[in-house]
mmCIF file of C-alpha atoms in Angstrom:
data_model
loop_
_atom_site.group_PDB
_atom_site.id
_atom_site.type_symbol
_atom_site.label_atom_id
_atom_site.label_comp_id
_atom_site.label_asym_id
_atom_site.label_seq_id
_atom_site.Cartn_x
_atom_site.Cartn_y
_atom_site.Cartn_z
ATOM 1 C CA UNK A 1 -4.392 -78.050 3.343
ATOM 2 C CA UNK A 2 -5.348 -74.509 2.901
ATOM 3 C CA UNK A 3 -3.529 -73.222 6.009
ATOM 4 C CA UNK A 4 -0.257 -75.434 5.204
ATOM 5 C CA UNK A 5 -0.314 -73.767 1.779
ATOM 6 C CA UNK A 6 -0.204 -69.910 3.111
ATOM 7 C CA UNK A 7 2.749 -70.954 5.693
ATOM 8 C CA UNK A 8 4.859 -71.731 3.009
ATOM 9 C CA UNK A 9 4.129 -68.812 1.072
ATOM 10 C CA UNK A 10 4.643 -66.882 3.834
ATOM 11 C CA UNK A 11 8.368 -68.211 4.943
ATOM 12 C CA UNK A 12 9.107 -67.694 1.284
ATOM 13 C CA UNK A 13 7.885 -64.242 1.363
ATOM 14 C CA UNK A 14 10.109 -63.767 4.875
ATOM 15 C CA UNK A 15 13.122 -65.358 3.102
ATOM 16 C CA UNK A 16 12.887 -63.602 0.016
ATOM 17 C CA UNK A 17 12.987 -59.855 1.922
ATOM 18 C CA UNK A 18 16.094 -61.140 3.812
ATOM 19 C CA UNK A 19 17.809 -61.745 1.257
ATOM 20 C CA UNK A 20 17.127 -57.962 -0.373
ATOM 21 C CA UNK A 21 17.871 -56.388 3.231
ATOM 22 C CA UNK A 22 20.881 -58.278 3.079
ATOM 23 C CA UNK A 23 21.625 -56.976 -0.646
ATOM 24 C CA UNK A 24 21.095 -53.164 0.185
ATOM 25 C CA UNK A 25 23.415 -53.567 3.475
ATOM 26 C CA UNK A 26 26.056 -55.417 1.423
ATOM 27 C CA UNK A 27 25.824 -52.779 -1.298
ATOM 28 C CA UNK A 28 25.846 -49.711 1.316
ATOM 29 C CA UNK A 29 29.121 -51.084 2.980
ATOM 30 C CA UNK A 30 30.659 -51.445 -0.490
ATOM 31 C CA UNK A 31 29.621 -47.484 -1.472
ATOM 32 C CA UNK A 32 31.446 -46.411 2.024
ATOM 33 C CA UNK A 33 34.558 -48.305 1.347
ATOM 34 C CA UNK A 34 34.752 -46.980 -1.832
ATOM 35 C CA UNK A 35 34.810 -43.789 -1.450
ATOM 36 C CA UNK A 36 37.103 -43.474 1.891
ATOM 37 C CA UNK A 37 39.120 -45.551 -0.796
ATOM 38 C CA UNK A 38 39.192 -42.699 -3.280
ATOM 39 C CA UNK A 39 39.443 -40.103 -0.405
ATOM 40 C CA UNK A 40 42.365 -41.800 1.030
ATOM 41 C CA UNK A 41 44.119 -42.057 -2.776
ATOM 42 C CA UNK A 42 42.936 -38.271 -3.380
ATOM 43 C CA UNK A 43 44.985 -37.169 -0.166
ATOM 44 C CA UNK A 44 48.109 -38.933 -1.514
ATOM 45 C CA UNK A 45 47.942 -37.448 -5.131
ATOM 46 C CA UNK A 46 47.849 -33.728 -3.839
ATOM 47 C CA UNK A 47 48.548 -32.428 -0.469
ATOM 48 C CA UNK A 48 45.949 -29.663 -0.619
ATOM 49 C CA UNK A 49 43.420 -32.393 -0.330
ATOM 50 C CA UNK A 50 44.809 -32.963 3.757
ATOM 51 C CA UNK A 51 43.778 -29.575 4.230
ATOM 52 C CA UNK A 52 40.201 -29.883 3.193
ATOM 53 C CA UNK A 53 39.814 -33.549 4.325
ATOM 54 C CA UNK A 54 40.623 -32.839 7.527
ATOM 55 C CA UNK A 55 38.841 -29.307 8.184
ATOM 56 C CA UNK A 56 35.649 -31.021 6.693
ATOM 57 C CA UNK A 57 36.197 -33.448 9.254
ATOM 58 C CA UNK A 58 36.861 -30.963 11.958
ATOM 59 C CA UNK A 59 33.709 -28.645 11.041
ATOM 60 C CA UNK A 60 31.395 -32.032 11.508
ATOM 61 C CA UNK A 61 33.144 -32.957 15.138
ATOM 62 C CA UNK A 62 33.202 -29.438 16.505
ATOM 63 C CA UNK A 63 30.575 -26.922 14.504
ATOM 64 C CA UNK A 64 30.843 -24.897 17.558
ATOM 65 C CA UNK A 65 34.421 -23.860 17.592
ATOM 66 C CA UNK A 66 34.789 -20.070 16.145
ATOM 67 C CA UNK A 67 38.267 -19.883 14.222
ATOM 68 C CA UNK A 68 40.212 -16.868 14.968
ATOM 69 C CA UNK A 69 40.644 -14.099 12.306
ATOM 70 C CA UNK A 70 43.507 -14.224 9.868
ATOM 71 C CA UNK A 71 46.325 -11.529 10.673
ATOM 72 C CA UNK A 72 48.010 -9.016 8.376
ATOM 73 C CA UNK A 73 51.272 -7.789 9.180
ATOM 74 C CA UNK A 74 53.348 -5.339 7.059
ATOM 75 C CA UNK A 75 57.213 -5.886 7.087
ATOM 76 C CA UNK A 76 59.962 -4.284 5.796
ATOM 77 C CA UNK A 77 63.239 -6.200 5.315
ATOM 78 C CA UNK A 78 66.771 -4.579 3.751
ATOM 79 C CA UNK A 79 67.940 -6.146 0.390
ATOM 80 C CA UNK A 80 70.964 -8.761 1.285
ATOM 81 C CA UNK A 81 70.022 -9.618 4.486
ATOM 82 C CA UNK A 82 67.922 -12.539 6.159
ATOM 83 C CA UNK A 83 64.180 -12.942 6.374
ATOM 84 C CA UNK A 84 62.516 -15.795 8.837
ATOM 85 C CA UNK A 85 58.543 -15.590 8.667
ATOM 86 C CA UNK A 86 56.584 -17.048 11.463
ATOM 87 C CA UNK A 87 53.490 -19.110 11.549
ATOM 88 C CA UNK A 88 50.812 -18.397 14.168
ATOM 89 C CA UNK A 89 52.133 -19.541 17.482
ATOM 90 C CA UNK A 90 50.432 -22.658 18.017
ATOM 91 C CA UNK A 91 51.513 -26.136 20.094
ATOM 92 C CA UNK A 92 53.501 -27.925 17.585
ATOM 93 C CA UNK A 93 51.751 -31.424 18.863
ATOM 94 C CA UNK A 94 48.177 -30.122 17.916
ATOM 95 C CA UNK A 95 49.582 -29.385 14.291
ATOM 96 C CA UNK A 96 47.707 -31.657 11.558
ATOM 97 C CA UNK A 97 48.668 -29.416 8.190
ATOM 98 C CA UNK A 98 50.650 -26.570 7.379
ATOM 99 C CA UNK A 99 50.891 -24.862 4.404
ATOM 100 C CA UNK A 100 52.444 -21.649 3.268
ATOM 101 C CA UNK A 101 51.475 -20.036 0.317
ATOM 102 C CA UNK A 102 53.802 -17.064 -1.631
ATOM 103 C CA UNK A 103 52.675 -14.544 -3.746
ATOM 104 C CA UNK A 104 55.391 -12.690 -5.914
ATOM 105 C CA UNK A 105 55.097 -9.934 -8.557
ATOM 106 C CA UNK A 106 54.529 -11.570 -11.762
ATOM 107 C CA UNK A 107 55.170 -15.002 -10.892
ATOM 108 C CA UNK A 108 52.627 -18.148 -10.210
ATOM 109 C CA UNK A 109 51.573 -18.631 -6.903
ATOM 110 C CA UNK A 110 53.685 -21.124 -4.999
ATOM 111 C CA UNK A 111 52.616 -23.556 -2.403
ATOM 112 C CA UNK A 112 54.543 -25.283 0.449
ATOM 113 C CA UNK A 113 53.014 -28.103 2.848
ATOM 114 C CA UNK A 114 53.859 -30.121 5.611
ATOM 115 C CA UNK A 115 51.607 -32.857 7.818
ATOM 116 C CA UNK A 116 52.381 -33.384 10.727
ATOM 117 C CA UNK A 117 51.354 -36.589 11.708
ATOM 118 C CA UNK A 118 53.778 -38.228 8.153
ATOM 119 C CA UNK A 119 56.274 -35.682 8.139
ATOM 120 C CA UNK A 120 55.653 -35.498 4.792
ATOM 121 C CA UNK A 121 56.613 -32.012 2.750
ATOM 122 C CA UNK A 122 54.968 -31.107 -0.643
ATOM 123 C CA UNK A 123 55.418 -28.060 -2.848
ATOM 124 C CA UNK A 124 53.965 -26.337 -6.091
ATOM 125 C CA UNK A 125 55.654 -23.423 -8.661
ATOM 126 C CA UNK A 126 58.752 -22.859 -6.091
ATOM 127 C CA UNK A 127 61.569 -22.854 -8.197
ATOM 128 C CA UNK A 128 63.488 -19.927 -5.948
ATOM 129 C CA UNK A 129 66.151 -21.794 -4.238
ATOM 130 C CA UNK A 130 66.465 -19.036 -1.973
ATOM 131 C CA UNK A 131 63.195 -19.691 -0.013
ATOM 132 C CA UNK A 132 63.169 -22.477 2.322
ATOM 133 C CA UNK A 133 61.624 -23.858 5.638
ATOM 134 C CA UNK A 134 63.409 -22.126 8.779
ATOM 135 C CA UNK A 135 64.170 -25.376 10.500
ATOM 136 C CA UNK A 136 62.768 -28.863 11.847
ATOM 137 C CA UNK A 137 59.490 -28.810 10.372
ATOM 138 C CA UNK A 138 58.038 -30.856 13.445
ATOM 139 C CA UNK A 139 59.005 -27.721 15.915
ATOM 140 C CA UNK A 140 58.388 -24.873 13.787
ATOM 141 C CA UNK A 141 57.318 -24.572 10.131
ATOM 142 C CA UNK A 142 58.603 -21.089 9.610
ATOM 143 C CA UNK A 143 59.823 -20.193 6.120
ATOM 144 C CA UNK A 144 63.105 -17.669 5.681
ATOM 145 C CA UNK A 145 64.421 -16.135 2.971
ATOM 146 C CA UNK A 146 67.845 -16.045 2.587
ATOM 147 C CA UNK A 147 69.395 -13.804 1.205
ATOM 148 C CA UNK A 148 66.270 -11.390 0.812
ATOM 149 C CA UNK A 149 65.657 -9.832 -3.126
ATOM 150 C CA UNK A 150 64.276 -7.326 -4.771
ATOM 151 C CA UNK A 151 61.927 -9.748 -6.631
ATOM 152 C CA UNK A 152 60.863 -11.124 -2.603
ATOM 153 C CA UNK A 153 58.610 -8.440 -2.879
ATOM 154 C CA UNK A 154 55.029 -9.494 -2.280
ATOM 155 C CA UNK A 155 52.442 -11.667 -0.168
ATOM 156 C CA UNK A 156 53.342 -14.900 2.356
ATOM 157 C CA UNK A 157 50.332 -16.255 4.248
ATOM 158 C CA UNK A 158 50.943 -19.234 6.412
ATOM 159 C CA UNK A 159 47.614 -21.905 7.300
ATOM 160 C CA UNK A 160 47.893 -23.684 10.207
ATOM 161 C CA UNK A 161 45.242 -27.125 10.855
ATOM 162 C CA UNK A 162 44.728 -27.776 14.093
ATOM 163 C CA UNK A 163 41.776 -30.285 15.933
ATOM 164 C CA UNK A 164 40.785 -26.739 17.593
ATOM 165 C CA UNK A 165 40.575 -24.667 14.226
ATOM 166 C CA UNK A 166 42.229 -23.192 11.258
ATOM 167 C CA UNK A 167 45.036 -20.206 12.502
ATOM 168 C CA UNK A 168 46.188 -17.628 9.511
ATOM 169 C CA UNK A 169 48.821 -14.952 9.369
ATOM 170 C CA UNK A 170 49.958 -13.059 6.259
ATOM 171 C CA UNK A 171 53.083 -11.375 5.655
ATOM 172 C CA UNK A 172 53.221 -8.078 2.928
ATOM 173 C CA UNK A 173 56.917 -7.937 2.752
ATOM 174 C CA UNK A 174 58.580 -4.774 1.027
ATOM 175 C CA UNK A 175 61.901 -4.941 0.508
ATOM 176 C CA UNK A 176 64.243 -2.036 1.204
ATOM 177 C CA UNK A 177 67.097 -1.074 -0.999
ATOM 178 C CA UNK A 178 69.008 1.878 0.196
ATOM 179 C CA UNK A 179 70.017 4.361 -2.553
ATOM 180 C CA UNK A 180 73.280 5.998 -3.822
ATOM 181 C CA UNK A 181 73.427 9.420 -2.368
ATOM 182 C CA UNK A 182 76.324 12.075 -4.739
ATOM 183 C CA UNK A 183 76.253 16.137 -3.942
ATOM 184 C CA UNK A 184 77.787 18.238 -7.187
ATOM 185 C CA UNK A 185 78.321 22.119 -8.104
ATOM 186 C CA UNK A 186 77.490 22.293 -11.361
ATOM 187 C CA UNK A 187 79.266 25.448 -13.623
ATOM 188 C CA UNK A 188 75.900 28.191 -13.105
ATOM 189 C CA UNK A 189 76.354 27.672 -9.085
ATOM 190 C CA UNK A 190 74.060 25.598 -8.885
ATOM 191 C CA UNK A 191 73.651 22.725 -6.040
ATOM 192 C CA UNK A 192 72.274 18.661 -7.446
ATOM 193 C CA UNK A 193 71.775 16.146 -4.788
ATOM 194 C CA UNK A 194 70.773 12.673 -6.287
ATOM 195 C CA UNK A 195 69.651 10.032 -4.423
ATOM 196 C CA UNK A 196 69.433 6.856 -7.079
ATOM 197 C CA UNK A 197 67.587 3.951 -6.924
ATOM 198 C CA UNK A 198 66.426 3.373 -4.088
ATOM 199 C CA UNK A 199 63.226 1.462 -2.468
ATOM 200 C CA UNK A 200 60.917 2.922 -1.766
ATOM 201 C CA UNK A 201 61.653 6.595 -2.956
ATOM 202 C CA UNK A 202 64.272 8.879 -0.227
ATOM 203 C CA UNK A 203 63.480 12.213 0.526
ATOM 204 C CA UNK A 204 66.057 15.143 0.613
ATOM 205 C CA UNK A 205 66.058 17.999 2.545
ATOM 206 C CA UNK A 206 68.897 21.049 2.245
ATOM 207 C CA UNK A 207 70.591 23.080 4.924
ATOM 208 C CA UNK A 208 70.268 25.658 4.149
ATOM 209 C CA UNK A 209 66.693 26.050 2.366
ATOM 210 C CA UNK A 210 67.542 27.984 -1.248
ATOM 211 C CA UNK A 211 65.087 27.804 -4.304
ATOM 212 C CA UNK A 212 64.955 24.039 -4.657
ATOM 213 C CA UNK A 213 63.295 22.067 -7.787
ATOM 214 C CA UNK A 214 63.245 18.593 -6.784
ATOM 215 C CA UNK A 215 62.575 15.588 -10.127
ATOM 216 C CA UNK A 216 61.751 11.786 -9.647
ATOM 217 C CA UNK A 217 62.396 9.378 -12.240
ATOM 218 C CA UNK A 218 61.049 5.413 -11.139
ATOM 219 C CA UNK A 219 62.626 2.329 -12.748
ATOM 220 C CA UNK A 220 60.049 -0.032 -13.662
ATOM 221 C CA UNK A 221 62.545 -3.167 -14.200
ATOM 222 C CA UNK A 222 63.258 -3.390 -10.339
ATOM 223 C CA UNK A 223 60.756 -1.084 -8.956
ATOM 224 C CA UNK A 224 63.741 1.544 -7.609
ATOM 225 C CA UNK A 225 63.370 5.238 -7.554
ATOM 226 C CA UNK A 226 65.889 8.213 -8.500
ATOM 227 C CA UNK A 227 65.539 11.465 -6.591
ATOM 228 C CA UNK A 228 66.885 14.667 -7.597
ATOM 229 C CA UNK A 229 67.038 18.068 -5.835
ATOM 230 C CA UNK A 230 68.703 21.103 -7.527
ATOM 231 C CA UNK A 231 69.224 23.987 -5.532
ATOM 232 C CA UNK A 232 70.311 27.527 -5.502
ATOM 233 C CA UNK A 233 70.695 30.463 -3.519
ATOM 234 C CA UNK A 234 70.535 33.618 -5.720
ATOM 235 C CA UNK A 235 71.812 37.059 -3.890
ATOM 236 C CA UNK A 236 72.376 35.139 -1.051
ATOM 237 C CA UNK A 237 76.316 35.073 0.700
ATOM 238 C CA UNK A 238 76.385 30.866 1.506
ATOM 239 C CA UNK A 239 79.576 29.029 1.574
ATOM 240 C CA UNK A 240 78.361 26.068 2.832
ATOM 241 C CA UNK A 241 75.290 23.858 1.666
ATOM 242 C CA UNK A 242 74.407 20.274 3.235
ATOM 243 C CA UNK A 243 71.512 17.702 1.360
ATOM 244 C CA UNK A 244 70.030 15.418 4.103
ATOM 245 C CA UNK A 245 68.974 12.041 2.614
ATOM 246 C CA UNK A 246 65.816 10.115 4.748
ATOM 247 C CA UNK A 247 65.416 6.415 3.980
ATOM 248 C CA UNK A 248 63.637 3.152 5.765
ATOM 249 C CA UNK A 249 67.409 1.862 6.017
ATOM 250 C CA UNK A 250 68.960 4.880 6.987
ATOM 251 C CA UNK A 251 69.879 8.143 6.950
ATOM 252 C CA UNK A 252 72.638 9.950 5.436
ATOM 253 C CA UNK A 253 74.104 13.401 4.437
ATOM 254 C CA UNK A 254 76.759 15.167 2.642
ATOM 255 C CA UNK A 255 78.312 18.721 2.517
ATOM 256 C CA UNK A 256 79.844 20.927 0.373
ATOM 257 C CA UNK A 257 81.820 24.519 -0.297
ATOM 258 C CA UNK A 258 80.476 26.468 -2.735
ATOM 259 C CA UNK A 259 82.551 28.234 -5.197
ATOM 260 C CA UNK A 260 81.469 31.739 -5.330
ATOM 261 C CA UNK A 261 83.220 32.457 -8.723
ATOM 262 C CA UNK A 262 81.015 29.225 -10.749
ATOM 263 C CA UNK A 263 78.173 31.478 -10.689
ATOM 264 C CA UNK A 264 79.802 33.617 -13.024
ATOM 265 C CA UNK A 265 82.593 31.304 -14.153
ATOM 266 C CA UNK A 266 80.807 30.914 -17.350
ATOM 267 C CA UNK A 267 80.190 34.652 -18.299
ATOM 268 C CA UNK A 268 84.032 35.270 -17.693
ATOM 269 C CA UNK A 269 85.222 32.222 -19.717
ATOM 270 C CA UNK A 270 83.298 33.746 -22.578
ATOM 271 C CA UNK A 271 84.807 37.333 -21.874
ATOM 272 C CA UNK A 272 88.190 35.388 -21.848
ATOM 273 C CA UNK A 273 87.880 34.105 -24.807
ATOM 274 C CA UNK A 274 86.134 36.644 -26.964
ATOM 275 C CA UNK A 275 88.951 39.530 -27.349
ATOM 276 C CA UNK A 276 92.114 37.142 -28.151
ATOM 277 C CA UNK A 277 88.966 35.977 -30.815
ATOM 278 C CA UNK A 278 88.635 39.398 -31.714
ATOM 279 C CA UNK A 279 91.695 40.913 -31.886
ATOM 280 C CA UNK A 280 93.034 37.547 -34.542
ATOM 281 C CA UNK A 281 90.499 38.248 -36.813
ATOM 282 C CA UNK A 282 91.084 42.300 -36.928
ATOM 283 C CA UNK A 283 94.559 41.120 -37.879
ATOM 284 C CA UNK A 284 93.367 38.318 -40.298
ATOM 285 C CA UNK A 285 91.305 41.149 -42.051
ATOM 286 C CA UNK A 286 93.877 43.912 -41.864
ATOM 287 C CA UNK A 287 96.264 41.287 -43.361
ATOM 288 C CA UNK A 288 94.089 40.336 -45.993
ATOM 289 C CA UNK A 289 92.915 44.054 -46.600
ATOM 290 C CA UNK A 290 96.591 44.836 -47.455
ATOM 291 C CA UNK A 291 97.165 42.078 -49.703
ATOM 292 C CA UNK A 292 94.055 42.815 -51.810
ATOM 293 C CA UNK A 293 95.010 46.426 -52.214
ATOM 294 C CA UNK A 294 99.005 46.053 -52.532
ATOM 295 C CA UNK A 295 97.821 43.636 -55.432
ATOM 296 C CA UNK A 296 95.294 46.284 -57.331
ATOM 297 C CA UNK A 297 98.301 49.150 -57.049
ATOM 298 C CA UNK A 298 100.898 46.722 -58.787
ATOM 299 C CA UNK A 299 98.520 45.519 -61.085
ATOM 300 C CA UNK A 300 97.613 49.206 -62.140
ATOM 301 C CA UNK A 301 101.787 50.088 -62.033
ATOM 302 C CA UNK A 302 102.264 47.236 -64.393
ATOM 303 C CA UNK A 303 99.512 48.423 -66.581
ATOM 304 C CA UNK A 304 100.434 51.583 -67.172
ATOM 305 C CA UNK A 305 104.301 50.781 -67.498
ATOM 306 C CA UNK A 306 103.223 48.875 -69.987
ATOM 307 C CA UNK A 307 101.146 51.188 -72.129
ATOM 308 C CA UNK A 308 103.693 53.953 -72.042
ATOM 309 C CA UNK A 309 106.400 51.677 -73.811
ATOM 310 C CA UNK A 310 103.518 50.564 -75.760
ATOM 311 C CA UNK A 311 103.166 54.125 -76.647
ATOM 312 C CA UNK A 312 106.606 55.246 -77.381
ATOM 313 C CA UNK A 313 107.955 52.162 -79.030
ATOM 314 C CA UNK A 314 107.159 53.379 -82.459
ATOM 315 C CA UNK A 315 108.162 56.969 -81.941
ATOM 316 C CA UNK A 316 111.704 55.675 -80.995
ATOM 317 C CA UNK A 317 112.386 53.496 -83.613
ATOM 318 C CA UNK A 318 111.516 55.864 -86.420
ATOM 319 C CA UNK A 319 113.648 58.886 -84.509
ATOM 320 C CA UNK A 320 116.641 55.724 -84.067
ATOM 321 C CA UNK A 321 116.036 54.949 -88.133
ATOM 322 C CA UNK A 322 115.576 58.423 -89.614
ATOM 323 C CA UNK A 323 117.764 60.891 -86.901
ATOM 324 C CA UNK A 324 121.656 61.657 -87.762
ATOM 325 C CA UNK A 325 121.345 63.367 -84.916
ATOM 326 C CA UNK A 326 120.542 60.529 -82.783
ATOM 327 C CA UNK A 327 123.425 58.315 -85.183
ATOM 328 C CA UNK A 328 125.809 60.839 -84.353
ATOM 329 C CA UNK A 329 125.446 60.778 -80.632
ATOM 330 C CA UNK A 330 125.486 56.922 -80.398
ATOM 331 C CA UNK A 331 128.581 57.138 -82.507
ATOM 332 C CA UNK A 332 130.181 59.073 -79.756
ATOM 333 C CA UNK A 333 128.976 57.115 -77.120
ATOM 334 C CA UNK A 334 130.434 54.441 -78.855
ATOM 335 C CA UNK A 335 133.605 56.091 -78.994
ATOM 336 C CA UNK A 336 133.508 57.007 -75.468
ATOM 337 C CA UNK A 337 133.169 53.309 -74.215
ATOM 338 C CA UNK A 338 135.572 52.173 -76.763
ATOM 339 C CA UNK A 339 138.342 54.599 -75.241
ATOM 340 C CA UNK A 340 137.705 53.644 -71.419
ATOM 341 C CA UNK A 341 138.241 50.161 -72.563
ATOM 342 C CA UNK A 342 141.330 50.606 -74.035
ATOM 343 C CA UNK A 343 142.726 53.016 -71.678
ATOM 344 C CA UNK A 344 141.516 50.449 -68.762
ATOM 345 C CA UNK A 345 143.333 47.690 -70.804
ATOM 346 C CA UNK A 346 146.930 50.151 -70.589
ATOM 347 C CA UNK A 347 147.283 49.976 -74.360
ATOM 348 C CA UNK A 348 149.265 52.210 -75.966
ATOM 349 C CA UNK A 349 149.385 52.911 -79.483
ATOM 350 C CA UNK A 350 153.049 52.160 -81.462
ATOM 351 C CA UNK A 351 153.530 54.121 -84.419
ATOM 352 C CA UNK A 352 155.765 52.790 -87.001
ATOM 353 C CA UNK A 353 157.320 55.072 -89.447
ATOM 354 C CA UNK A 354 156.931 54.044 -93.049
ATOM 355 C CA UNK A 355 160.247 53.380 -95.203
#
């Protein structure tokens, strides 16, 4: 009885830790399909997560595969014109993810992806129309830019997932805007040469060397530059003067003929008009002289006709009131006046003889 009773005890014992065994493999299975579950959903939701899902992957299978180093390359492209940037050149087939990211001045980053093995495309913050992928994503993800900006300017790196490694390259793109070149005489006889907004700044060189003060003046809303160069040549006999412009997207340079007379163009404009000035204001003030004193002499005539009537108005009334004298000479006047009249008139006096 003894030995039955510890062989069942032991078969339950047995039974009991299959049954846990059973529960912890049961319960491991369910944690892995879980979370491939949730890695699989994960890689759906955002397309970043291919890239890290499958370089994790990639590190565990082959640790001892050394990724090459990420390239830099500096380009320069001409405002208007066509951009294609190129991914590291690797077998399409052997592509698993690529994704570009861009980099613009005061913008959010943008991202661009493609797998290879869904053909699906993803993107994030691109909302300029203008950058797109080259052609047939499946032969070669390159991106162009079409036509090229002034706000293009900045940073495109393209990543490249492939069962042998990661490959980079980076792009610092600059775009080149060529600037408005103009050559003036100003009146002193002096020389500007302007060359205005261009990117990045132009240089200017003159032909031939004078005394030269050269400004710069940099737009901040597009990033542009304006040169200027003024120039003269003091004692000097030129005729001629050229201002060479240097740019990324070309040279260019302009001539002119100086006019030897603008240096003192000014000088005789003033000596022009200063006499004529001159000589209209000696006659305004000889003119106005005149009339000042004609006025004080008439003024002092009427003054002092005045005063001598004044004077000998009441002498001559008392000599015209108490004189015979002066009576009997205004008779005859009188008389006189009367006579011319009448002998004017052809009157002659008829006497008639009284009865």
């Amino acid at each position: 009885m003894p030995c039955t009773w510890i062989t069942s005890d032991l078969q339950l014992l047995l039974i009991l830790t299959l049954f846990l065994v059973a529960e912890c493999i049961s319960a491991v299975m369910e944690d892995l399909v879980t979370s491939n579950n949730s890695l699989m959903q994960q890689m759906v939701k955002d397309n970043y997560s291919w890239a890290s899902t499958i370089t994790s992957s990639l590190d565990r299978k082959q640790s001892t595969v050394t990724p090459p180093a990420e390239v830099n390359t500096s380009l320069s492209v001409p405002v208007g014109t066509k951009a294609v940037l190129s991914c590291p050149p690797v077998l399409c087939t052997s592509i698993l993810l690529t994704t570009w990211e861009i980099v613009l001045r005061d913008k959010l980053p943008c991202f661009r992806a493609f797998r290879g093995d869904t053909n699906e495309t993803k993107g994030r913050n691109c909302t300029d129309e203008r950058i797109t992928w080259a052609s047939r994503l499946d032969e070669n993800p390159a991106l162009q830019i079409d036509p090229v900006a002034i706000t293009h300017d900045g940073y495109y790196r393209c990543q490249m997932v492939t069962p042998n490694g990661n490959f980079h390259r980076g792009y610092h793109l600059q775009v080149l805007v060529p600037p408005e070149v103009t050559l003036v005489q100003t009146e002193n006889g002096t020389a500007v040469c302007k060359a205005v907004a261009g990117k990045p700044a132009a240089q200017i060189s003159w032909t031939p060397e004078g005394d030269c003060v050269t400004e710069q003046k940099h737009h901040r809303a597009n990033d542009t530059v304006t040169i200027q160069s003024t120039c003269y040549w003091e004692g000097r006999h030129v005729l001629n003067v050229s201002c060479s412009v240097s740019h990324l997207t070309g040279n260019k340079s302009l001539s002119i003929e100086l006019d030897q007379d603008a240096k003192t163009s000014a000088p005789l404009r003033i000596l022009r008009i200063v006499p004529p000035i001159f000589i209209i204001l000696v006659i305004i003030g000889s003119i106005w002289l005149l009339k000042i004193s004609g006025c004080r002499k008439l003024k002092k005539t009427e003054h002092t006709s005045v005063f001598e009537e004044d004077e000998m108005q009441p002498y001559a009334s008392y000599t015209e009131k108490n004189n015979p004298l002066y009576d009997t000479t205004n008779r005859v006047k009188m008389s006189k006046v009367l006579q011319s009249e009448v002998d004017g008139m052809s009157l002659h006096t008829v006497y008639v003889p009284e009865v």
